[in-house]
Short mmCIF file of C-alpha atoms (C1' of nucleotides) and ligand atoms in Angstrom, two decimals:
data_model
loop_
_atom_site.label_atom_id
_atom_site.label_comp_id
_atom_site.label_asym_id
_atom_site.label_seq_id
_atom_site.Cartn_x
_atom_site.Cartn_y
_atom_site.Cartn_z
CA MET N 1 -5.25 -19.71 3.88
CA LYS N 2 -5.45 -20.11 7.62
CA SER N 3 -8.34 -18.68 9.63
CA PRO N 4 -8.09 -15.13 10.99
CA THR N 5 -7.41 -16.51 14.46
CA GLU N 6 -4.65 -18.80 13.24
CA LEU N 7 -3.16 -15.99 11.19
CA THR N 8 -3.07 -13.78 14.25
CA GLU N 9 -0.93 -16.37 16.00
CA ALA N 10 1.20 -16.98 12.92
CA PHE N 11 1.91 -13.28 12.48
CA ARG N 12 2.91 -12.82 16.11
CA ALA N 13 5.08 -15.93 15.91
CA ASN N 14 6.92 -14.31 12.99
CA GLY N 15 7.48 -11.05 14.86
CA LEU N 16 4.82 -9.31 12.82
CA LYS N 17 2.23 -7.16 14.53
CA VAL N 18 -1.48 -7.79 14.29
CA THR N 19 -3.16 -4.51 13.49
CA PRO N 20 -6.85 -3.79 12.91
CA GLN N 21 -6.05 -3.27 9.22
CA ARG N 22 -4.49 -6.71 8.97
CA GLN N 23 -7.30 -8.36 10.88
CA LEU N 24 -9.82 -6.85 8.52
CA LEU N 25 -7.92 -8.18 5.52
CA PHE N 26 -7.63 -11.61 7.12
CA ARG N 27 -11.40 -11.64 7.38
CA LEU N 28 -11.99 -10.31 3.87
CA MET N 29 -9.73 -12.91 2.30
CA HIS N 30 -10.66 -15.94 4.39
CA GLY N 31 -12.70 -18.28 2.23
CA ASN N 32 -12.93 -15.64 -0.49
CA THR N 33 -13.47 -17.33 -3.85
CA MET N 34 -13.62 -14.13 -5.91
CA HIS N 35 -9.92 -13.92 -6.72
CA PRO N 36 -10.04 -10.19 -5.99
CA THR N 37 -7.49 -7.61 -7.06
CA ALA N 38 -5.77 -5.43 -4.48
CA ASP N 39 -7.96 -2.57 -5.58
CA ALA N 40 -11.17 -4.56 -5.19
CA LEU N 41 -10.13 -5.52 -1.68
CA PHE N 42 -9.26 -1.92 -0.95
CA SER N 43 -12.84 -0.93 -1.84
CA GLU N 44 -14.33 -3.59 0.41
CA ALA N 45 -11.94 -2.73 3.21
CA SER N 46 -12.60 1.00 2.87
CA ALA N 47 -16.32 0.40 3.40
CA GLN N 48 -15.59 -1.13 6.80
CA MET N 49 -12.58 0.97 7.70
CA PRO N 50 -12.58 4.38 6.05
CA GLY N 51 -9.05 5.73 5.75
CA ILE N 52 -7.28 2.42 5.25
CA SER N 53 -4.71 2.89 2.54
CA LEU N 54 -4.26 0.96 -0.68
CA ARG N 55 -0.60 0.73 0.25
CA THR N 56 -1.45 -1.23 3.38
CA VAL N 57 -3.63 -3.60 1.39
CA TYR N 58 -0.76 -4.34 -0.98
CA GLN N 59 1.64 -4.74 1.92
CA THR N 60 -0.52 -7.16 3.85
CA LEU N 61 -1.31 -9.23 0.77
CA THR N 62 2.38 -9.43 -0.04
CA ASP N 63 3.13 -10.53 3.53
CA LEU N 64 0.47 -13.22 3.34
CA ALA N 65 1.81 -14.39 0.00
CA SER N 66 5.37 -14.67 1.27
CA MET N 67 4.09 -16.72 4.20
CA GLY N 68 2.50 -19.06 1.69
CA GLU N 69 -1.02 -18.16 2.76
CA LEU N 70 -2.01 -16.61 -0.56
CA ARG N 71 -1.29 -17.29 -4.21
CA LEU N 72 -0.96 -14.59 -6.83
CA ILE N 73 -2.86 -15.20 -10.04
CA ASP N 74 -2.10 -13.36 -13.25
CA VAL N 75 -4.86 -13.81 -15.79
CA GLY N 76 -3.02 -11.80 -18.41
CA ALA N 77 -5.14 -8.67 -18.23
CA GLY N 78 -5.36 -5.96 -15.61
CA ALA N 79 -4.15 -6.33 -12.05
CA VAL N 80 -2.89 -9.42 -10.28
CA ARG N 81 -5.48 -11.38 -8.32
CA PHE N 82 -5.05 -12.83 -4.85
CA ASP N 83 -6.20 -16.30 -3.98
CA PRO N 84 -6.57 -17.72 -0.45
CA ASN N 85 -6.99 -21.19 -1.97
CA VAL N 86 -3.52 -22.71 -1.91
CA ASP N 87 -4.64 -26.19 -2.91
CA ASP N 88 -3.32 -27.57 -6.16
CA HIS N 89 -5.78 -26.06 -8.60
CA HIS N 90 -6.09 -23.99 -11.74
CA HIS N 91 -8.38 -21.32 -13.20
CA VAL N 92 -10.97 -20.49 -15.82
CA VAL N 93 -11.33 -16.85 -16.76
CA CYS N 94 -14.33 -15.38 -18.57
CA GLN N 95 -13.15 -13.30 -21.51
CA ALA N 96 -16.29 -11.18 -21.27
CA CYS N 97 -16.68 -10.24 -17.60
CA GLY N 98 -13.28 -11.18 -16.23
CA ASP N 99 -14.62 -13.55 -13.60
CA VAL N 100 -12.16 -16.15 -12.38
CA ARG N 101 -13.18 -19.51 -10.98
CA ASP N 102 -11.29 -22.40 -9.45
CA VAL N 103 -11.04 -25.63 -11.39
CA TYR N 104 -9.45 -28.88 -10.35
CA VAL N 105 -7.60 -30.62 -13.13
CA ALA N 106 -6.94 -34.34 -13.31
CA GLY N 107 -4.30 -35.58 -15.71
CA SER N 108 -1.94 -32.63 -15.47
CA GLN N 109 0.81 -34.98 -14.29
CA GLN N 110 0.33 -37.11 -17.40
CA LEU N 111 1.10 -34.30 -19.82
CA ARG N 112 3.84 -35.21 -22.30
CA ILE N 113 6.03 -32.17 -22.70
CA ASP N 114 8.08 -32.05 -25.88
CA GLY N 115 10.89 -29.52 -26.34
CA LEU N 116 11.97 -29.15 -22.72
CA ASP N 117 15.59 -29.47 -23.73
CA GLY N 118 17.23 -29.35 -20.32
CA PHE N 119 14.54 -27.30 -18.67
CA ALA N 120 13.53 -28.55 -15.20
CA VAL N 121 9.88 -27.91 -14.42
CA ASP N 122 8.95 -26.90 -10.87
CA SER N 123 5.30 -26.00 -11.26
CA THR N 124 2.55 -25.72 -13.81
CA SER N 125 -0.19 -23.14 -14.20
CA ILE N 126 -3.08 -23.90 -16.46
CA LEU N 127 -5.37 -21.06 -17.50
CA PHE N 128 -8.58 -21.83 -19.33
CA HIS N 129 -10.12 -18.98 -21.31
CA GLY N 130 -13.77 -18.98 -22.16
CA SER N 131 -17.12 -17.56 -21.17
CA CYS N 132 -19.04 -18.03 -17.98
CA ALA N 133 -22.67 -19.14 -17.75
CA LYS N 134 -23.88 -15.52 -17.49
CA CYS N 135 -21.89 -14.26 -20.49
CA ALA N 136 -22.53 -17.34 -22.63
CA MET B 1 3.62 -15.75 -38.78
CA LYS B 2 3.73 -15.30 -42.53
CA SER B 3 6.95 -14.36 -44.30
CA PRO B 4 7.81 -10.67 -44.75
CA THR B 5 6.81 -10.92 -48.43
CA GLU B 6 3.47 -12.52 -47.62
CA LEU B 7 2.85 -9.98 -44.88
CA THR B 8 3.48 -7.17 -47.34
CA GLU B 9 0.68 -8.51 -49.50
CA ALA B 10 -1.57 -9.19 -46.55
CA PHE B 11 -1.15 -5.66 -45.21
CA ARG B 12 -1.91 -4.07 -48.59
CA ALA B 13 -4.91 -6.36 -48.98
CA ASN B 14 -6.22 -5.01 -45.67
CA GLY B 15 -5.75 -1.39 -46.72
CA LEU B 16 -2.73 -1.03 -44.47
CA LYS B 17 0.42 0.59 -45.77
CA VAL B 18 3.76 -1.15 -45.90
CA THR B 19 6.33 1.20 -44.43
CA PRO B 20 10.05 0.62 -43.88
CA GLN B 21 9.37 0.47 -40.15
CA ARG B 22 6.85 -2.32 -40.61
CA GLN B 23 9.06 -4.22 -43.01
CA LEU B 24 11.88 -4.13 -40.50
CA LEU B 25 9.63 -5.51 -37.81
CA PHE B 26 8.35 -8.22 -40.16
CA ARG B 27 11.96 -9.30 -40.59
CA LEU B 28 12.83 -9.09 -36.91
CA MET B 29 9.86 -11.19 -35.87
CA HIS B 30 9.89 -13.77 -38.65
CA GLY B 31 11.09 -17.05 -37.23
CA ASN B 32 12.05 -15.35 -33.96
CA THR B 33 11.99 -17.89 -31.12
CA MET B 34 13.04 -15.46 -28.39
CA HIS B 35 9.56 -14.36 -27.36
CA PRO B 36 10.82 -10.78 -27.18
CA THR B 37 9.15 -7.90 -25.40
CA ALA B 38 8.21 -4.75 -27.31
CA ASP B 39 11.13 -3.02 -25.72
CA ALA B 40 13.62 -5.71 -26.72
CA LEU B 41 12.39 -5.45 -30.31
CA PHE B 42 12.64 -1.69 -30.10
CA SER B 43 16.32 -2.05 -29.21
CA GLU B 44 17.01 -4.40 -32.10
CA ALA B 45 15.05 -2.24 -34.48
CA SER B 46 16.78 0.94 -33.35
CA ALA B 47 20.17 -0.58 -34.19
CA GLN B 48 19.07 -0.97 -37.81
CA MET B 49 16.83 2.07 -38.02
CA PRO B 50 17.83 4.83 -35.63
CA GLY B 51 14.87 7.06 -34.83
CA ILE B 52 12.18 4.40 -35.03
CA SER B 53 9.81 4.93 -32.14
CA LEU B 54 8.75 2.52 -29.44
CA ARG B 55 5.20 3.61 -30.20
CA THR B 56 5.50 2.29 -33.75
CA VAL B 57 6.84 -1.02 -32.49
CA TYR B 58 3.83 -1.44 -30.21
CA GLN B 59 1.46 -0.40 -32.99
CA THR B 60 2.85 -2.80 -35.55
CA LEU B 61 2.91 -5.69 -33.08
CA THR B 62 -0.68 -4.96 -32.16
CA ASP B 63 -1.65 -4.90 -35.84
CA LEU B 64 0.08 -8.23 -36.43
CA ALA B 65 -1.63 -9.71 -33.39
CA SER B 66 -5.08 -8.62 -34.51
CA MET B 67 -4.39 -10.17 -37.92
CA GLY B 68 -3.64 -13.41 -36.10
CA GLU B 69 0.01 -13.36 -37.11
CA LEU B 70 1.34 -13.02 -33.57
CA ARG B 71 0.39 -14.30 -30.16
CA LEU B 72 0.81 -12.33 -26.95
CA ILE B 73 2.36 -14.26 -24.08
CA ASP B 74 2.09 -13.09 -20.50
CA VAL B 75 4.51 -14.96 -18.26
CA GLY B 76 3.30 -13.17 -15.16
CA ALA B 77 6.28 -10.86 -14.72
CA GLY B 78 7.39 -7.80 -16.61
CA ALA B 79 6.25 -6.92 -20.09
CA VAL B 80 4.15 -8.96 -22.49
CA ARG B 81 6.06 -11.08 -24.98
CA PHE B 82 5.30 -11.46 -28.67
CA ASP B 83 5.38 -14.80 -30.40
CA PRO B 84 5.37 -15.38 -34.18
CA ASN B 85 4.70 -19.07 -33.54
CA VAL B 86 0.94 -19.42 -33.81
CA ASP B 87 0.95 -23.21 -33.71
CA ASP B 88 -0.81 -24.90 -30.83
CA HIS B 89 1.92 -24.81 -28.23
CA HIS B 90 2.74 -23.75 -24.70
CA HIS B 91 5.67 -22.32 -22.75
CA VAL B 92 8.31 -22.96 -20.11
CA VAL B 93 9.73 -19.93 -18.35
CA CYS B 94 12.96 -19.91 -16.39
CA GLN B 95 12.37 -18.34 -12.99
CA ALA B 96 16.01 -17.25 -12.85
CA CYS B 97 16.79 -15.64 -16.21
CA GLY B 98 13.32 -15.14 -17.62
CA ASP B 99 13.96 -17.12 -20.79
CA VAL B 100 10.86 -18.48 -22.48
CA ARG B 101 10.86 -21.56 -24.67
CA ASP B 102 8.25 -23.29 -26.77
CA VAL B 103 6.98 -26.65 -25.64
CA TYR B 104 4.53 -28.93 -27.34
CA VAL B 105 2.16 -30.66 -24.99
CA ALA B 106 0.40 -33.94 -25.68
CA GLY B 107 -2.59 -34.85 -23.55
CA SER B 108 -3.92 -31.36 -22.99
CA GLN B 109 -7.20 -32.39 -24.62
CA GLN B 110 -7.52 -35.26 -22.15
CA LEU B 111 -7.48 -33.07 -19.07
CA ARG B 112 -10.46 -33.68 -16.78
CA ILE B 113 -11.66 -30.32 -15.59
CA ASP B 114 -13.71 -30.33 -12.42
CA GLY B 115 -15.67 -27.27 -11.27
CA LEU B 116 -16.41 -25.73 -14.66
CA ASP B 117 -20.01 -25.16 -13.64
CA GLY B 118 -21.39 -23.75 -16.87
CA PHE B 119 -18.15 -22.27 -18.07
CA ALA B 120 -17.41 -22.89 -21.76
CA VAL B 121 -13.71 -23.23 -22.48
CA ASP B 122 -12.38 -21.73 -25.71
CA SER B 123 -8.65 -22.09 -25.23
CA THR B 124 -6.05 -23.27 -22.78
CA SER B 125 -2.68 -21.80 -21.88
CA ILE B 126 -0.23 -23.90 -19.97
CA LEU B 127 2.74 -22.21 -18.39
CA PHE B 128 5.52 -24.33 -16.92
CA HIS B 129 7.77 -22.62 -14.40
CA GLY B 130 11.24 -23.91 -13.71
CA SER B 131 14.87 -23.37 -14.49
CA CYS B 132 16.66 -23.63 -17.78
CA ALA B 133 19.79 -25.68 -18.44
CA LYS B 134 22.05 -22.66 -17.89
CA CYS B 135 20.46 -21.60 -14.60
CA ALA B 136 20.05 -25.16 -13.29
"C1'" DG C 1 6.24 11.82 -62.96
"C1'" DT C 2 2.98 14.84 -59.98
"C1'" DG C 3 -0.27 15.58 -56.68
"C1'" DC C 4 -3.62 14.07 -53.40
"C1'" DT C 5 -5.08 11.95 -49.25
"C1'" DA C 6 -5.83 8.40 -46.02
"C1'" DG C 7 -3.00 6.07 -43.18
"C1'" DT C 8 1.32 6.17 -40.48
"C1'" DT C 9 5.05 7.88 -37.58
"C1'" DA C 10 7.43 10.19 -33.77
"C1'" DG C 11 7.31 12.26 -29.64
"C1'" DC C 12 5.34 13.28 -25.70
"C1'" DA C 13 1.46 13.21 -22.32
"C1'" DA C 14 -1.49 10.32 -19.71
"C1'" DT C 15 -2.96 6.07 -17.53
"C1'" DC C 16 -2.67 1.96 -14.69
"C1'" DA C 17 -0.57 -1.21 -11.55
"C1'" DA C 18 2.72 -1.59 -8.28
"C1'" DT C 19 6.57 -0.18 -5.35
"C1'" DG C 20 9.73 3.27 -2.80
"C1'" DC C 21 9.96 6.39 0.78
"C1'" DA C 22 9.52 8.93 5.29
"C1'" DG C 23 7.22 11.11 8.97
"C1'" DA C 24 3.42 10.13 12.12
"C1'" DT C 25 1.36 6.34 14.62
"C1'" DT C 26 0.88 2.13 17.39
"C1'" DA C 27 1.21 -2.96 18.91
"C1'" DG C 28 3.49 -5.58 21.99
"C1'" DC C 29 6.39 -6.04 25.61
"C1'" DA C 30 9.12 -4.76 29.90
"C1'" DT U 1 3.15 3.39 31.86
"C1'" DG U 2 6.80 4.02 28.64
"C1'" DC U 3 9.74 2.38 25.03
"C1'" DT U 4 10.75 1.01 20.42
"C1'" DA U 5 10.54 -1.65 16.38
"C1'" DA U 6 7.09 -2.39 13.26
"C1'" DT U 7 3.35 -0.45 10.73
"C1'" DC U 8 0.40 2.92 8.43
"C1'" DT U 9 -0.73 6.65 5.44
"C1'" DG U 10 -0.04 9.60 1.72
"C1'" DC U 11 2.58 10.86 -1.76
"C1'" DA U 12 6.31 10.35 -5.21
"C1'" DT U 13 8.20 7.24 -8.50
"C1'" DT U 14 8.73 3.47 -11.67
"C1'" DG U 15 7.54 0.51 -15.61
"C1'" DA U 16 4.50 -0.91 -19.18
"C1'" DT U 17 1.28 0.50 -22.25
"C1'" DT U 18 -2.00 3.51 -24.57
"C1'" DG U 19 -3.85 8.25 -26.13
"C1'" DC U 20 -3.11 12.14 -28.83
"C1'" DT U 21 -1.68 15.09 -32.70
"C1'" DA U 22 1.20 17.55 -35.95
"C1'" DA U 23 4.32 16.20 -39.49
"C1'" DC U 24 5.16 12.84 -42.91
"C1'" DT U 25 4.56 9.38 -46.69
"C1'" DA U 26 2.78 5.11 -49.26
"C1'" DG U 27 -0.11 4.12 -52.64
"C1'" DC U 28 -3.20 5.44 -55.93
"C1'" DA U 29 -5.31 8.49 -59.68
"C1'" DC U 30 -4.31 11.34 -63.20
MN1 LIG F 1 -8.12 -20.07 -7.23
MN1 LIG F 2 6.00 -19.64 -28.24
ZN1 LIG F 3 -18.59 -13.76 -17.76
ZN1 LIG F 4 17.57 -19.50 -16.98
#
DNA sequence: GTGCTAGTTAGCAATCAATGCAGATTAGCA
DNA sequence: TGCTAATCTGCATTGATTGCTAACTAGCAC
């Protein structure tokens, strides 16, 4: 994801307004490695800006996603998570505490896929399930 | 997933009763390669047994899953899908029509995972996104 | 076969995540 | 400074799933 300053320009360039709510979310997401849910971000945002609405959080995250600045991660349980890391990477999720961490996977282009049968593959998501160091 | 006959025995052996509703669902799921949602199964079941409840479909599928007879597949959109194929396999999902197909992946044990950082991996799910032959 | 009872079913309420909607508000520009 | 399209908030609604409970029944004992 771009920096808050760059996002400010990018939003204006797209005819989108830069509001205090959006600026706050730019800051909360920039460099965030927690893979937070919308609700988790809403809590953080509310601490700094009481009165901000969950609806606005969803809206801004959706805008950022459709601009390609965020990825949505579905770990198969609970709410979708938002990821400012748009590099080619994958995830490990702790079955116990739900923590999600970035992993970089080598060899994913060498996978032999049997049974494709006319299917054209655009992208691949690999999800590793396990337990983190704390929950070991 | 075991055959309906084997499941009948397995359920009784676990102190679970074998009802007509469950037997119907055993039959509908056995060998089913559609990766249906609970609601899709409910529709099929209702055609053969009017009055069966969606609640019972969910309950039976959950029972089968906790006996290890079914896998739950989350393709990141809409409802969870149920899979009687418990072999080691993965999935392709068509972005256009939502169809899910089994794929068998060689080389998934050779993946080099960077950034694990104390995380112990138990299992891996690979989801390929693309378009099926029909939606090409 | 009859009766008992623990387990099951159906139906509906409740929850959770996410989106739809509309009136009040405001960023950005002239 | 004023205009207006875009945004925000708060609330209603949807969709998937789970919780709850009274009525029902499979499976077992007699
Ligand atoms: Mn990530
Ligand atoms: Mn499958
Ligand atoms: Zn953990
Ligand atoms: Zn398709």
